[in-house]
XYZ file of C-alpha atoms in Angstrom:
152
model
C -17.869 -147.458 147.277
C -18.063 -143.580 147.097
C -18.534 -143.749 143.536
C -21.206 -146.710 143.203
C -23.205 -144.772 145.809
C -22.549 -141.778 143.509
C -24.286 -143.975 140.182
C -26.741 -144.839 142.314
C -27.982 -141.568 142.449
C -27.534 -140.420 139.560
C -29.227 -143.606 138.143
C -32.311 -142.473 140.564
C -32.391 -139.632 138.033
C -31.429 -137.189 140.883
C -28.708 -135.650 142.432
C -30.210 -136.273 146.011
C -31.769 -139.448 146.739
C -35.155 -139.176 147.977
C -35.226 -140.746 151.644
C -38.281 -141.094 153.597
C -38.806 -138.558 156.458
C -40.669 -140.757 159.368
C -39.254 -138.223 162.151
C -42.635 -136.721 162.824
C -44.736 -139.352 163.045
C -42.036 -140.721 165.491
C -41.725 -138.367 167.301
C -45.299 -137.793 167.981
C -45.913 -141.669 169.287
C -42.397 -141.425 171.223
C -44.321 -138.225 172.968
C -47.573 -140.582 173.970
C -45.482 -143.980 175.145
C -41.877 -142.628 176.027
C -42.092 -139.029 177.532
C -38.988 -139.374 179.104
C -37.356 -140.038 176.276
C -38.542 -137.823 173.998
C -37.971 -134.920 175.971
C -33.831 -136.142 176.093
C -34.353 -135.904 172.501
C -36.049 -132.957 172.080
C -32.847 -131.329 173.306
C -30.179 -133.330 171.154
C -27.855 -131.316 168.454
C -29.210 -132.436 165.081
C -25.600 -132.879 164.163
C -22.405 -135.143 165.049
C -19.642 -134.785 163.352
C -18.478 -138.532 164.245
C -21.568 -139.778 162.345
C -22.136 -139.785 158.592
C -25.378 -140.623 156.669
C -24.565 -142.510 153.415
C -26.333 -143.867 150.721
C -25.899 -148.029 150.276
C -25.520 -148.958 147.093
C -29.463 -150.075 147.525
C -30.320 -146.323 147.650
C -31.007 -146.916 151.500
C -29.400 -144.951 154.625
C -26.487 -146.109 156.070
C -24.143 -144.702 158.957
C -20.383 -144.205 158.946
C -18.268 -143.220 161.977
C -15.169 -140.972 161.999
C -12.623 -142.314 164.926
C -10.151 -139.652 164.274
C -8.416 -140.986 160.958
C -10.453 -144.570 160.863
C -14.098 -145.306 159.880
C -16.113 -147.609 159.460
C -19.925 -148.692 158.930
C -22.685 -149.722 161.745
C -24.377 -151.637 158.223
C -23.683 -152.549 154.715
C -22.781 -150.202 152.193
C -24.473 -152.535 149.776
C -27.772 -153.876 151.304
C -28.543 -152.986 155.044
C -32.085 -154.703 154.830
C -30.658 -158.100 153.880
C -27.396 -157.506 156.223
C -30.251 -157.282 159.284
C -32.389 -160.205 158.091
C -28.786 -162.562 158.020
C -28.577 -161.373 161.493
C -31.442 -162.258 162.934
C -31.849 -165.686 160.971
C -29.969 -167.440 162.943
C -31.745 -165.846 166.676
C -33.849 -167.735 168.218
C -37.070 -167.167 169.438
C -37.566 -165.443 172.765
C -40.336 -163.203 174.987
C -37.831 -160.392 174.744
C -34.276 -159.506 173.454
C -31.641 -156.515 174.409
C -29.730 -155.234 171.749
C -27.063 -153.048 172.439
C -26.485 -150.604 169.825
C -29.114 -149.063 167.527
C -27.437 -147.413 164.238
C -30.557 -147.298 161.939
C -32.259 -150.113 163.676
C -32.419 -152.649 160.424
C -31.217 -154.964 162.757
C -34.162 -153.921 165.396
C -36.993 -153.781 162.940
C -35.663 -157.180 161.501
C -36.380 -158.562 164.663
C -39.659 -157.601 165.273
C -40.888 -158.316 161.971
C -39.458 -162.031 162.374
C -41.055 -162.268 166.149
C -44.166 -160.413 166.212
C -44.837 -161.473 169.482
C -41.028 -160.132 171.119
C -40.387 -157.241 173.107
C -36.940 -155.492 171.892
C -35.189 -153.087 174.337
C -32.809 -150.846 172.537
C -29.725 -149.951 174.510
C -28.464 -146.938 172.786
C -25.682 -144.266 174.225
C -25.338 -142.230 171.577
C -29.021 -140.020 171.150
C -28.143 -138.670 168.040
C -28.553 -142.329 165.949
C -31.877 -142.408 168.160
C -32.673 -139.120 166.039
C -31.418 -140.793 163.083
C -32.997 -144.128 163.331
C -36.508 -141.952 164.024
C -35.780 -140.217 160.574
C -35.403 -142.894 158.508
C -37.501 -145.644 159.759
C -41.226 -146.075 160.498
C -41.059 -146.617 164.747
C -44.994 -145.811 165.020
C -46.386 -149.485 165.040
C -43.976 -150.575 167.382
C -44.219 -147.849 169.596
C -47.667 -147.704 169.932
C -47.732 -151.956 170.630
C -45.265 -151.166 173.053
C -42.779 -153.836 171.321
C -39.748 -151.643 171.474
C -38.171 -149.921 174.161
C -35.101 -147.904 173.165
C -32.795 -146.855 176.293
C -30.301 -144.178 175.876
């Protein structure tokens, strides 16, 4: 996988992908509808060595975790997107789901794209793939509708 990820970059015509940077944005809704929560975050270490961001083969973020000599990956190394959407296919339709675990959130945003009327609380121990997930996806919509609730 190292090396497909690798042509995949290279094939992007540059030597570091070009990911999109939603942090901010987050961030600044988190601030207005989760004060609590943002200020926990505020005060997270930017780094965690058990946590690696890796490119899928899709050019998209993906996270691998160091357990002293194993890993493995919260999504697919190939396609996270269409990992998440198989997920939630076969859900059915509620008022509100808890999902334990955030990674990235595919899984998360898959959900609330497929149930636009669901609440989604996020039960997440680990802040720094809070920090993550808030870098790499857009959050604001949800945030703001009050749809998502992450709990860490």
């Amino acid at each position: 996988m190292p090396l497909l990820q690798k042509l995949q970059v290279k094939l992007q015509g540059t030597e570091k992908a070009e990911l999109p940077d939603f942090f901010e944005s987050n961030m600044l809704m988190l601030q207005k509808n989760d004060y609590e929560l943002f200020i926990r975050l505020q005060t997270e270490e930017t780094v965690d060595s058990k946590y690696v961001i890796t490119l899928a083969i899709n050019g998209r973020p993906t996270v691998r975790k160091v357990n002293g000599s194993r890993e493995f990956y919260l999504h697919s190394t190939v396609n996270p997107e269409w990992e998440a959407r198989l997920l939630v296919e076969s859900l059915p339709v509620a008022e509100n789901y808890v999902v334990l675990g955030m990674g990235l959130g595919y899984h998360v945003i898959e959900l609330l794209k497929k149930y636009p009327e669901s609440r989604v609380t996020v039960l997440e121990s680990e802040n720094y793939l809070l920090l993550q997930a808030f870098q790499y996806a857009d959050w604001t919509k949800y945030l703001q509708e009050n749809r998502v609730k992450m709990v860490s």
